[in-house]
Amino acid sequence: MNSIARLFRAREAGILVMLVLFVAVVGLIQPRFVSVDTLRIVLLAVPLILVAAMGQMMVLVSRNVDLSIGSILGFSAIAAGMIFRDHPEWPLSVGFAVGVLSGAALGFVNGLVVTVFRLPSIIVTLGTLSLYRGLLFILSGSKQIDPNDIPEPLIRMAQTSPIDIPWIVIIAFAVAFATWLFLTYTQVGRQIYAIGSNPAAAPLRGIRVMPVTILVFTLSGALAGLAGLIYAARFGYVNPGITGVGFEFTVIAAVVIGGVSINGGVGSVLGTVLGVLLLGSVQVALPILGVSGFWQNAIYGAIILIALVIDRTVRQGGLRGLLARGGA
Amino acid sequence: MNSIDKSPVASTTPRIVVREAAAPRPRWQVLLIRPETVTLLLLVLATIVASHLSPFFADLGFILESSTYYIEFAIVALVLTLVIISGEIDLSPAAQMALSACLFGTAFKAGLPMPVAMGVSLLAGLVMGAFNGFLVTVLRLPSIIVTIGTLILYRGLAQVLAGDKSIGGFPGWFVGIDYRMVGIVPVPVLVFVAASLLLGLFLGITIYGRQIYQIGTSEIAAIHAGIRVRRIKMGLFIASGITSSIAGLMVASRLGSVRYDLASGAELTMVLIVMLGGTYIFGGRGSILGTFLAAWLLVIIATGMTVANIAINAQLTVMGLLLIVSIIATNAIYARSQR
C-alpha cells in the first residue's frame, strides 16, 4: 500500500516537473511567455477542459471511456442557449439547470446502455457521439445561438468576479475540489476505483457495479453540460456544427497526461488538474512560439501515445518488461 | 430421467447428476438467427421502404451511382472486419485516409510524377498501419486507445501538411473514378465487390482465416496452439493502413482534391458497417458476407433518407442509433446461440 501511495506521489511530482520544465523552456525561448498575462490566458483556457476532464477522469478510473462529451457539450450549450434566447425574462439559473440536467440525461443514457447490455463504452459512446450531434442539429434547427442571445451576466462570468479571477475559473476549481472530496471521502467514490481496478472482483465485495457506473457516466454528462455553459460564457456564441467537435480528444489528452490510466483504477484529481494546466500551457505557448495552430492536434495525439507508453512502462517495471516476449 | 438421480442412496454417496445435452437446434433456426440473415432481411425491408418514398429510388443505376460515397468506407470496413474478428479494433483508418491522401497531394504538388505520388501514399499507409501494429503487438498496448491516439496524430499531421487549404489540379485521367463505369456499375463498386470476394475467400478457406477466428475466440489458446498471433495482428494492421490509403486515393479521385478533413468522422461509418454486418465486437465471430450486405444496407438507408429530404446533419442521429441497436442485437444473438 505504501509503495503504491509513493507511486501516486511520484506520478504527480513527475507531471509537475514536466509543467515547470515546459514553462522554463518556453520562457527561455520567448521570455514574454513567463508573465502574469500568460497566466491569465492559461487560466481562461483551462476551465472548459478542467470541468469536463473531472468527468472523463472518473469514467476512465471506472475502466470506461466517454467519447460523446463533445456532443453533450454542444447539446447542452444549444439547449441552454435556446432558453436564454427564447425566454430572456427567465433567471440565469434556469438556463444553467437546463444545460447541466440535459447533459446529465445524455450521460445517463450512455451509462444505461453500457451497463444493461454489457457493451464496450468506446463503441457505445462512438454511437452516441453522432446520435447526440444529430439530435442537437434537430433541436436547434441548424441555427446558431448569437452573442446577443446570450445574457450579459453569463458573459461577465468569463471576465470578472469579486477577487479579480473570472467566475468560470473559480467554478472550475470548485468542481475539481468537489470531485476530490467525492472520490476521497465517499463510499461511492472509493467504489469507482474498486470497479476500475478489478471489475470482476468488485461485485464479490458487495459493490453494485451497475448503479455506480451509471452514476459515473451521468456525472460525466452533467460536467460536460456545465462545460457547455462555460463555452457559451467564454465565446459568446454556440454553433451546432462547431461547438464541442473533437473536444473529447482534447479532454482525453489532458486526463491521460495527468497520469490517469486508461486501464482503470488509477488516477487522481491533482494529477488531472496538473495535466489540464500543462495542456492549457501548450495551447497558449504554440502561437507565442510562432508554431502554427495546425500542429495542435498532432501534438495532442503524440502526447496521448507517449503517455500510454509511459503508463505501460511504469506498470511493467521498466523498458525491459515493456519489450519482454510472451503474451501477445 | 435417470435412475441414479432418484435413488435414495444418493444422500450418502456423492450425487451423480446426469444431464442430457441440449438437442441441437434445427438447421433452419441456426441460419435464421444468424446476424447476416438479419442484415439481409433489413436490407430487403429498407429497399421496400425506400422505394415507396420515391419512385426514382427503385432504379438500380441510381443506387449504384449514389453508393460511391459509402463504398470507399465499405472497402476499409472489409479489412476492419478481420481486425475486429481477431479481437482488436482500428479507429484510425479515416485519419489514415486523410494523411495518405494529403501526402499524395503534397507529393504531386512538389512535382513528383503521379505514379510516384501514389506510391508515396501507399507507402504512408503501410507505415501508419505498421506503427499501429507496433504499438499493439510489440508494446502490447490496448488497440482501442492506441488507435484513438494515432487517429488524432494522423489527422493532426494531415492538418500540418495541408493546412486549411485544399490541394487539387490532378491530371484528368486520375479524377472522377466514380464516373468510370463498366456497364452501369461504377469502378469503385467493382473494386468493392472484388475485394469482398477476395477477403471472403481468404477468411473462409485459408489457414490464416481460421487462425484469425481462433485468435479472436481465445488469444491464449491460439498462442498455445502455435499460432503466430503477433505476426498475424501486425499483418492485419498493415493491411488496414494500405487499404485506407487506397480508399484515400479513391476519395481524392472522386473529389478531384484533398483536404485534411477528408473522411472526417468516417470512423463511425466504418465501425457501423462492420457492426451492422453482425461481427461480434468482442472478437471471434463475424463474416465478410455480413459486412458486404451491411454496406448495401447503409447505402440504401442513407440514400433513402436523402431522397426523403432528411438533412445530412439529422441523418447522424439515425446512424448513431443504428450503431447502438446493431451491436445490442448482435450481442443478443450471440448470447443465445451456443458459444
XYZ file of C-alpha atoms in Angstrom:
667
model
C 0.000 0.000 0.000
C 2.821 2.296 0.980
C 4.680 1.763 -2.246
C 1.506 2.386 -4.248
C 0.963 5.631 -2.349
C 4.543 6.593 -3.190
C 3.957 5.816 -6.858
C 0.942 8.132 -6.876
C 3.007 10.869 -5.358
C 5.807 10.241 -7.837
C 3.367 10.473 -10.754
C 2.052 13.855 -9.740
C 5.551 15.094 -8.972
C 6.544 13.950 -12.462
C 3.747 15.919 -14.103
C 4.605 18.968 -12.012
C 8.251 18.713 -13.104
C 7.114 18.450 -16.731
C 4.930 21.540 -16.292
C 7.765 23.571 -14.704
C 10.255 22.375 -17.335
C 7.867 23.245 -20.141
C 7.267 26.755 -18.795
C 11.020 27.211 -18.241
C 11.991 26.052 -21.740
C 9.323 28.139 -23.461
C 10.264 31.069 -21.214
C 13.903 30.788 -22.290
C 12.964 30.870 -25.961
C 10.336 33.567 -25.584
C 10.671 35.478 -22.275
C 7.283 37.138 -22.566
C 5.691 33.698 -22.029
C 6.514 33.891 -18.322
C 4.208 36.698 -17.282
C 1.019 37.432 -15.421
C -0.736 37.958 -18.732
C 0.141 34.475 -19.923
C -1.015 33.047 -16.614
C -4.323 34.834 -17.115
C -4.709 33.445 -20.651
C -3.885 29.930 -19.453
C -6.349 30.260 -16.583
C -9.036 31.346 -19.026
C -8.270 28.457 -21.382
C -8.406 25.922 -18.579
C -11.989 25.898 -17.137
C -13.613 24.435 -20.229
C -11.227 21.462 -20.282
C -10.935 21.124 -16.498
C -14.647 20.710 -15.796
C -15.114 18.043 -18.481
C -11.798 16.416 -17.507
C -13.127 15.749 -13.997
C -15.959 13.736 -15.510
C -13.779 11.950 -18.054
C -11.279 11.112 -15.318
C -13.963 9.363 -13.253
C -15.118 7.467 -16.346
C -11.547 6.349 -17.104
C -10.956 5.337 -13.481
C -14.008 3.067 -13.732
C -12.333 1.441 -16.773
C -14.606 3.029 -19.348
C -14.247 5.918 -21.760
C -16.724 8.583 -22.844
C -16.248 9.737 -26.444
C -19.562 11.585 -26.552
C -18.720 14.521 -24.258
C -18.049 16.861 -27.181
C -21.565 16.291 -28.497
C -23.034 16.528 -24.981
C -21.235 19.858 -24.536
C -22.720 21.096 -27.811
C -26.186 19.789 -26.963
C -26.256 21.404 -23.515
C -24.898 24.691 -24.824
C -27.601 24.762 -27.516
C -30.351 23.760 -25.073
C -29.332 26.416 -22.551
C -28.778 28.969 -25.303
C -32.280 28.413 -26.649
C -33.711 29.045 -23.176
C -31.690 32.266 -22.971
C -32.806 33.312 -26.445
C -36.482 32.418 -26.230
C -37.090 33.375 -22.609
C -34.796 36.264 -21.730
C -37.080 37.068 -18.795
C -36.283 33.807 -17.002
C -33.461 33.850 -14.434
C -29.985 32.670 -15.415
C -30.321 29.675 -13.113
C -32.997 28.114 -15.355
C -30.608 28.064 -18.294
C -27.907 26.606 -16.068
C -30.258 23.903 -14.850
C -31.319 23.039 -18.398
C -27.692 22.824 -19.540
C -26.459 20.665 -16.681
C -29.550 18.453 -16.496
C -29.675 17.789 -20.238
C -26.007 16.803 -20.055
C -26.760 14.522 -17.115
C -29.652 12.913 -19.003
C -27.479 12.166 -22.056
C -24.735 10.786 -19.804
C -27.312 8.636 -18.038
C -28.334 7.112 -21.381
C -24.665 6.273 -22.082
C -24.318 4.597 -18.692
C -27.560 2.705 -19.089
C -26.683 1.252 -22.498
C -23.136 0.355 -21.421
C -24.187 -1.434 -18.225
C -27.515 -3.038 -19.156
C -26.201 -4.595 -22.361
C -22.616 -5.017 -21.108
C -21.134 -3.335 -24.151
C -17.749 -1.657 -24.542
C -18.213 2.010 -23.713
C -15.942 3.069 -26.559
C -18.343 1.766 -29.220
C -21.484 2.890 -27.403
C -20.181 6.434 -26.974
C -18.905 6.480 -30.563
C -22.543 5.866 -31.476
C -23.978 8.451 -29.090
C -21.315 10.931 -30.258
C -23.166 11.014 -33.599
C -26.607 10.420 -32.131
C -26.387 13.443 -29.820
C -24.807 15.618 -32.526
C -27.714 14.767 -34.831
C -30.240 15.481 -32.058
C -28.711 18.884 -31.383
C -28.990 19.764 -35.073
C -32.671 18.800 -34.973
C -33.213 20.679 -31.681
C -31.532 23.849 -32.894
C -32.930 23.698 -36.429
C -29.284 24.146 -37.525
C -29.417 27.756 -36.266
C -26.632 29.097 -34.113
C -27.059 30.987 -30.854
C -25.813 34.529 -31.429
C -23.882 36.701 -28.997
C -26.882 38.979 -28.440
C -28.961 35.976 -27.359
C -26.576 35.144 -24.541
C -27.348 37.101 -21.383
C -24.912 39.743 -20.244
C -24.404 38.250 -16.737
C -23.266 34.921 -18.258
C -20.704 36.649 -20.497
C -19.458 38.623 -17.492
C -18.774 35.350 -15.675
C -15.933 34.741 -18.107
C -14.434 38.150 -17.400
C -14.878 39.292 -13.834
C -15.577 38.386 -10.234
C -15.071 39.953 -6.820
C -11.487 38.723 -6.495
C -10.193 39.545 -9.983
C -10.276 35.924 -11.119
C -13.093 35.204 -13.575
C -16.053 33.296 -12.150
C -15.658 30.421 -14.595
C -12.143 29.779 -13.257
C -13.455 29.729 -9.691
C -16.306 27.407 -10.694
C -13.928 25.025 -12.461
C -11.579 24.729 -9.493
C -14.549 24.362 -7.151
C -15.742 21.454 -9.314
C -12.261 19.907 -9.102
C -12.262 20.294 -5.306
C -15.738 18.770 -5.028
C -14.638 15.857 -7.236
C -11.644 15.304 -4.969
C -13.891 15.270 -1.870
C -16.299 12.885 -3.616
C -13.611 10.440 -4.746
C -11.662 10.525 -1.483
C -14.258 10.665 1.263
C -17.408 8.971 -0.004
C -18.021 5.277 -0.218
C -19.236 5.544 -3.797
C -16.081 7.451 -4.702
C -13.863 4.630 -3.456
C -16.086 2.086 -5.195
C -15.324 3.749 -8.546
C -11.639 2.916 -8.007
C -12.507 -0.606 -6.924
C -14.591 -1.203 -10.045
C -11.831 0.102 -12.287
C -9.075 -1.930 -10.612
C -10.942 -5.186 -10.941
C -14.444 -5.213 -12.410
C -14.809 -8.937 -11.745
C -13.927 -8.696 -8.062
C -15.988 -5.589 -7.278
C -19.403 -7.320 -7.125
C -17.916 -10.009 -4.880
C -17.102 -7.278 -2.386
C -20.692 -6.109 -2.418
C -20.231 -3.233 -4.825
C -23.198 -2.646 -7.083
C -21.292 -2.067 -10.283
C -24.244 -1.096 -12.456
C -25.637 1.870 -10.489
C -22.154 3.183 -9.725
C -21.124 3.002 -13.404
C -24.343 4.698 -14.495
C -23.691 7.422 -11.908
C -20.175 7.947 -13.272
C -21.472 8.416 -16.830
C -24.257 10.708 -15.568
C -21.732 12.868 -13.703
C -19.520 12.976 -16.796
C -22.527 14.128 -18.842
C -23.541 16.742 -16.269
C -19.999 18.147 -16.179
C -19.866 18.219 -19.986
C -23.168 20.135 -19.782
C -21.604 22.609 -17.362
C -18.689 22.916 -19.786
C -21.261 23.825 -22.433
C -22.348 26.811 -20.333
C -18.726 27.807 -19.815
C -18.289 27.623 -23.587
C -21.272 29.926 -24.119
C -19.958 32.343 -21.479
C -16.449 32.416 -22.897
C -17.096 32.519 -26.628
C -20.472 34.237 -26.621
C -21.981 32.065 -29.363
C -22.922 28.436 -29.906
C -22.730 26.869 -33.357
C -24.333 23.421 -33.747
C -21.723 22.309 -36.278
C -18.626 23.518 -34.444
C -19.236 23.661 -30.690
C -17.584 20.725 -28.984
C -16.458 18.897 -32.147
C -13.278 16.974 -31.295
C -13.455 18.221 -27.704
C -13.361 14.660 -26.355
C -9.840 14.192 -27.715
C -8.535 17.336 -26.027
C -10.014 16.204 -22.731
C -8.738 12.635 -23.029
C -5.274 14.009 -23.858
C -5.348 16.227 -20.757
C -6.549 13.425 -18.489
C -4.016 10.928 -19.818
C -1.136 13.399 -19.331
C -2.461 13.795 -15.791
C -1.480 10.187 -15.089
C -4.942 8.643 -15.238
C -4.522 5.103 -16.509
C -6.779 4.055 -19.353
C -6.748 0.593 -17.790
C -8.852 1.834 -14.904
C -8.370 2.100 -11.166
C -5.615 4.712 -11.272
C -5.910 8.479 -11.328
C -6.068 11.491 -9.062
C -7.733 14.877 -9.184
C -4.438 16.656 -8.514
C -2.763 14.853 -11.406
C -5.664 15.668 -13.721
C -5.564 19.357 -12.723
C -1.837 19.430 -13.486
C -2.443 17.627 -16.777
C -5.070 20.191 -17.762
C -2.732 23.054 -16.800
C 0.058 21.510 -18.889
C -2.229 21.104 -21.899
C -3.525 24.662 -21.440
C 0.068 25.927 -21.356
C 0.865 24.033 -24.552
C -2.194 25.588 -26.207
C -1.127 29.083 -25.201
C 2.575 28.511 -25.902
C 2.172 27.376 -29.539
C 1.232 30.763 -31.022
C 3.727 32.553 -28.753
C 6.494 30.288 -30.064
C 5.349 31.020 -33.592
C 4.262 27.409 -34.178
C 1.216 27.176 -36.424
C -2.011 26.181 -34.704
C -2.238 23.301 -37.173
C 0.277 21.445 -35.006
C -2.082 21.338 -32.045
C -3.880 18.079 -32.881
C -0.717 16.259 -33.913
C 0.809 17.235 -30.566
C -2.272 16.001 -28.662
C -2.106 12.674 -30.467
C 1.605 12.289 -29.774
C 1.029 13.203 -26.114
C -1.621 10.502 -25.710
C 0.655 7.867 -27.268
C 3.651 8.906 -25.162
C 1.542 8.879 -22.002
C 0.297 5.388 -22.911
C 3.836 4.096 -23.330
C 4.962 5.696 -20.056
C 1.950 4.220 -18.266
C 2.729 0.761 -19.599
C 6.432 1.159 -18.765
C 5.639 2.057 -15.160
C 3.386 -0.955 -14.745
C 5.720 -3.397 -16.492
C 8.707 -2.338 -14.440
C 10.883 -0.552 -16.911
C 11.690 -0.863 -20.574
C 12.823 -4.444 -20.308
C 9.412 -5.509 -19.013
C 7.790 -3.475 -21.741
C 9.579 -5.316 -24.513
C 9.556 -8.730 -22.852
C 8.372 -11.519 -25.062
C 5.356 -13.683 -24.300
C 1.743 -12.706 -24.140
C 0.574 -11.208 -27.348
C -34.909 -39.163 -16.211
C -32.044 -41.250 -14.961
C -32.483 -43.724 -12.140
C -29.237 -42.763 -10.392
C -30.645 -39.338 -9.900
C -33.677 -40.577 -7.994
C -32.079 -43.324 -5.914
C -32.339 -42.959 -2.113
C -28.665 -43.781 -1.545
C -27.869 -40.546 -3.321
C -27.803 -38.758 0.032
C -24.900 -40.846 1.327
C -22.843 -41.299 -1.835
C -21.841 -38.380 -3.997
C -24.709 -37.483 -6.248
C -24.170 -38.160 -9.868
C -26.192 -35.778 -11.943
C -26.690 -36.845 -15.471
C -27.822 -34.057 -17.719
C -28.896 -34.613 -21.237
C -27.183 -32.427 -23.759
C -29.496 -29.862 -25.289
C -30.905 -31.087 -28.539
C -29.166 -29.470 -31.463
C -31.090 -26.605 -32.939
C -32.713 -27.332 -36.264
C -30.546 -26.060 -39.069
C -33.141 -23.557 -40.282
C -33.173 -21.951 -36.834
C -29.392 -21.648 -36.746
C -29.459 -19.994 -40.143
C -32.373 -17.751 -39.275
C -30.841 -16.255 -36.160
C -27.503 -15.590 -37.801
C -26.794 -11.856 -37.824
C -26.133 -11.986 -41.572
C -29.698 -13.186 -42.109
C -30.983 -10.290 -40.039
C -28.880 -7.906 -42.118
C -30.282 -9.395 -45.321
C -33.868 -9.081 -44.060
C -33.223 -5.465 -43.047
C -31.724 -4.833 -46.473
C -34.865 -6.118 -48.209
C -37.072 -4.153 -45.821
C -35.099 -0.937 -46.264
C -35.226 -1.297 -50.043
C -39.013 -1.697 -49.977
C -39.480 1.302 -47.666
C -37.066 3.458 -49.655
C -38.700 2.657 -52.994
C -42.041 3.703 -51.506
C -40.507 7.026 -50.530
C -39.576 7.937 -54.054
C -40.204 6.376 -57.452
C -36.673 7.331 -58.526
C -35.268 5.062 -55.902
C -36.275 1.788 -57.489
C -33.635 2.416 -60.145
C -30.568 0.216 -59.731
C -28.391 2.671 -61.642
C -29.333 5.454 -59.222
C -28.488 3.332 -56.186
C -25.152 2.267 -57.681
C -24.253 5.845 -58.551
C -25.094 7.179 -55.132
C -23.272 4.325 -53.428
C -19.789 5.508 -54.368
C -19.567 7.807 -51.335
C -20.118 4.967 -48.864
C -18.290 2.321 -50.876
C -14.928 3.931 -50.065
C -15.584 3.381 -46.377
C -17.071 -0.050 -47.016
C -13.805 -1.190 -48.626
C -11.930 -0.251 -45.455
C -14.698 -1.853 -43.368
C -13.890 -5.208 -45.027
C -10.391 -5.179 -43.532
C -11.713 -3.724 -40.285
C -13.952 -6.810 -40.080
C -10.857 -9.025 -39.967
C -9.255 -6.774 -37.348
C -12.351 -6.929 -35.114
C -12.703 -10.709 -35.565
C -9.118 -11.004 -34.327
C -10.188 -9.235 -31.137
C -8.628 -5.840 -31.829
C -10.044 -2.635 -33.258
C -8.718 0.107 -35.504
C -10.365 3.508 -35.130
C -7.720 5.311 -37.200
C -8.493 4.359 -40.855
C -10.385 7.593 -41.587
C -7.414 9.618 -40.346
C -5.075 7.338 -42.328
C -7.131 8.060 -45.445
C -6.712 11.792 -44.828
C -2.984 11.707 -44.122
C -2.100 9.409 -47.016
C -4.256 11.452 -49.398
C -2.651 14.694 -48.182
C 0.815 13.146 -48.635
C -0.200 12.158 -52.152
C -1.391 15.697 -52.849
C 1.739 17.249 -51.388
C 3.994 14.900 -53.344
C 2.120 15.731 -56.531
C 2.369 19.470 -55.845
C 6.096 19.028 -55.229
C 6.363 17.907 -58.859
C 6.654 14.156 -58.467
C 5.076 12.119 -61.266
C 1.642 10.679 -60.474
C 2.669 7.016 -60.060
C 5.386 8.044 -57.598
C 2.952 10.244 -55.668
C 0.515 7.339 -55.469
C 3.363 5.109 -54.325
C 4.147 7.623 -51.588
C 0.547 7.411 -50.442
C 0.552 3.606 -50.330
C 3.872 3.577 -48.512
C 2.418 6.013 -45.977
C -0.495 3.658 -45.414
C 1.937 0.816 -44.828
C 3.992 2.848 -42.349
C 0.932 4.103 -40.449
C -0.519 0.617 -40.212
C 2.823 -0.779 -39.090
C 3.072 1.937 -36.431
C -0.356 0.953 -35.065
C 0.685 -2.686 -35.217
C 3.970 -1.954 -33.452
C 2.209 -0.213 -30.558
C -0.347 -3.001 -30.250
C 1.737 -6.136 -30.803
C 5.225 -5.178 -29.614
C 4.461 -2.709 -26.822
C 1.234 -4.613 -26.086
C -0.911 -1.531 -25.614
C -4.699 -1.801 -25.998
C -5.604 -1.148 -29.642
C -8.744 0.730 -28.676
C -6.817 3.590 -27.035
C -3.757 3.340 -29.291
C -5.869 3.952 -32.366
C -7.631 6.886 -30.708
C -4.171 8.343 -30.156
C -2.997 7.644 -33.701
C -6.322 8.864 -35.102
C -5.635 12.287 -33.581
C -1.955 12.125 -34.541
C -2.528 11.164 -38.203
C -5.335 13.687 -38.629
C -3.139 16.313 -36.938
C -0.214 15.550 -39.274
C -2.553 15.857 -42.261
C -3.517 19.265 -40.908
C 0.136 20.255 -40.531
C 0.798 19.108 -44.093
C -2.167 20.643 -45.887
C -3.153 23.472 -43.553
C -6.709 24.527 -44.222
C -6.209 24.670 -47.994
C -7.238 22.039 -50.467
C -4.725 20.540 -52.871
C -6.007 19.813 -56.350
C -5.170 20.108 -60.043
C -4.636 16.390 -60.597
C -4.460 15.177 -64.211
C -7.716 14.309 -65.939
C -7.164 10.555 -66.065
C -6.934 10.447 -62.285
C -10.042 12.469 -61.473
C -13.568 11.065 -61.364
C -13.203 7.382 -60.558
C -16.881 7.341 -59.573
C -17.880 8.298 -63.127
C -15.916 5.470 -64.751
C -18.491 2.812 -65.497
C -18.421 -0.800 -66.523
C -21.968 -1.177 -67.823
C -23.971 0.593 -65.154
C -21.533 -0.327 -62.391
C -19.114 2.385 -61.252
C -15.496 1.271 -60.850
C -15.383 1.747 -57.025
C -18.295 -0.676 -56.670
C -16.396 -3.218 -58.773
C -13.365 -2.775 -56.536
C -15.581 -3.347 -53.502
C -17.147 -6.496 -54.920
C -13.756 -7.888 -55.931
C -12.255 -7.070 -52.519
C -15.236 -8.724 -50.792
C -14.791 -11.915 -52.812
C -11.055 -11.969 -52.206
C -11.265 -11.329 -48.462
C -14.259 -13.637 -48.085
C -12.225 -16.474 -49.609
C -9.173 -15.535 -47.554
C -11.144 -15.604 -44.305
C -13.200 -18.651 -45.210
C -10.817 -21.130 -46.779
C -7.227 -20.231 -45.946
C -5.461 -21.353 -42.799
C -4.802 -17.707 -41.920
C -8.520 -17.022 -41.981
C -9.242 -19.778 -39.496
C -6.363 -18.582 -37.325
C -7.853 -15.072 -37.190
C -11.065 -16.551 -35.777
C -9.074 -18.589 -33.274
C -7.130 -15.555 -32.101
C -10.362 -13.656 -31.566
C -12.049 -16.516 -29.731
C -9.211 -17.137 -27.314
C -5.886 -15.494 -27.771
C -4.182 -17.555 -25.067
C -5.384 -20.787 -26.649
C -4.206 -19.530 -30.030
C -0.718 -18.864 -28.660
C -0.576 -22.338 -27.175
C -1.736 -23.791 -30.460
C 1.360 -22.285 -32.031
C -0.397 -19.568 -33.982
C 1.830 -16.575 -34.648
C -0.573 -14.137 -33.046
C 1.635 -11.055 -33.141
C 2.631 -11.551 -36.746
C -0.965 -12.006 -37.900
C -2.167 -8.968 -35.971
C 0.695 -6.910 -37.349
C -0.325 -8.036 -40.833
C -3.920 -7.011 -40.203
C -2.966 -3.514 -39.042
C -0.692 -3.052 -42.051
C -3.482 -4.277 -44.349
C -5.801 -1.772 -42.721
C -3.292 1.025 -43.360
C -2.719 0.132 -47.025
C -6.448 -0.282 -47.673
C -7.069 3.088 -46.043
C -4.567 4.748 -48.337
C -6.228 3.126 -51.382
C -9.587 4.424 -50.148
C -7.976 7.829 -49.583
C -6.786 7.869 -53.205
C -10.294 6.960 -54.354
C -11.739 9.912 -52.420
C -9.057 12.168 -53.910
C -10.050 10.952 -57.372
C -13.769 11.401 -56.700
C -13.424 14.920 -55.276
C -10.529 15.960 -57.527
C -8.804 17.460 -54.492
C -7.638 16.598 -50.985
C -8.103 18.367 -47.665
C -7.011 17.487 -44.138
C -10.646 16.941 -43.066
C -11.208 14.346 -45.801
C -13.346 11.480 -44.439
C -13.656 13.202 -41.071
C -15.959 11.355 -38.712
C -15.902 8.322 -41.005
C -14.694 6.052 -38.202
C -18.364 5.915 -37.225
C -19.401 4.831 -40.729
C -16.766 2.103 -40.871
C -17.487 0.673 -37.435
C -21.202 0.945 -38.187
C -20.868 -1.139 -41.372
C -18.912 -3.846 -39.552
C -21.321 -3.934 -36.597
C -24.421 -3.896 -38.837
C -22.955 -6.909 -40.595
C -23.063 -8.849 -37.359
C -19.405 -9.002 -36.460
C -19.047 -9.602 -32.747
C -17.422 -6.631 -31.015
C -15.559 -8.945 -28.609
C -13.927 -10.866 -31.437
C -14.039 -14.400 -32.785
C -17.230 -14.098 -34.831
C -18.281 -12.319 -37.960
C -18.091 -12.635 -41.710
C -17.232 -10.751 -44.863
C -20.685 -11.612 -46.235
C -22.241 -9.729 -43.321
C -20.077 -6.668 -43.921
C -20.854 -6.839 -47.657
C -24.607 -6.896 -47.022
C -24.341 -4.204 -44.341
C -22.560 -1.864 -46.755
C -25.535 -2.055 -49.119
C -27.932 -1.676 -46.196
C -26.171 1.525 -45.227
C -26.193 2.776 -48.831
C -29.944 2.133 -49.062
C -30.678 3.774 -45.701
C -28.501 6.816 -46.382
C -29.746 7.296 -49.944
C -33.303 6.675 -48.803
C -33.010 9.390 -46.172
C -31.515 11.791 -48.702
C -34.332 11.041 -51.137
C -36.792 11.645 -48.279
C -35.172 15.071 -47.794
C -33.730 14.410 -44.363
C -30.821 16.792 -43.776
C -27.357 15.231 -43.635
C -26.866 16.518 -40.088
C -30.086 14.937 -38.868
C -29.037 11.665 -40.518
C -26.283 11.455 -37.888
C -28.989 10.629 -35.351
C -30.098 7.616 -37.330
C -26.510 6.446 -37.903
C -25.647 6.659 -34.200
C -28.836 4.892 -33.223
C -28.228 2.181 -35.833
C -24.747 1.509 -34.442
C -26.038 1.088 -30.898
C -29.043 -1.017 -31.877
C -26.972 -3.264 -34.142
C -24.361 -4.032 -31.501
C -27.078 -4.761 -28.943
C -28.823 -7.059 -31.420
C -25.634 -8.880 -32.440
C -24.728 -9.332 -28.802
C -28.147 -10.761 -28.028
C -27.974 -13.178 -30.958
C -24.553 -14.496 -29.966
C -25.548 -14.767 -26.311
C -28.466 -17.030 -27.358
C -26.651 -19.253 -29.783
C -24.200 -21.748 -28.359
C -20.718 -20.364 -27.875
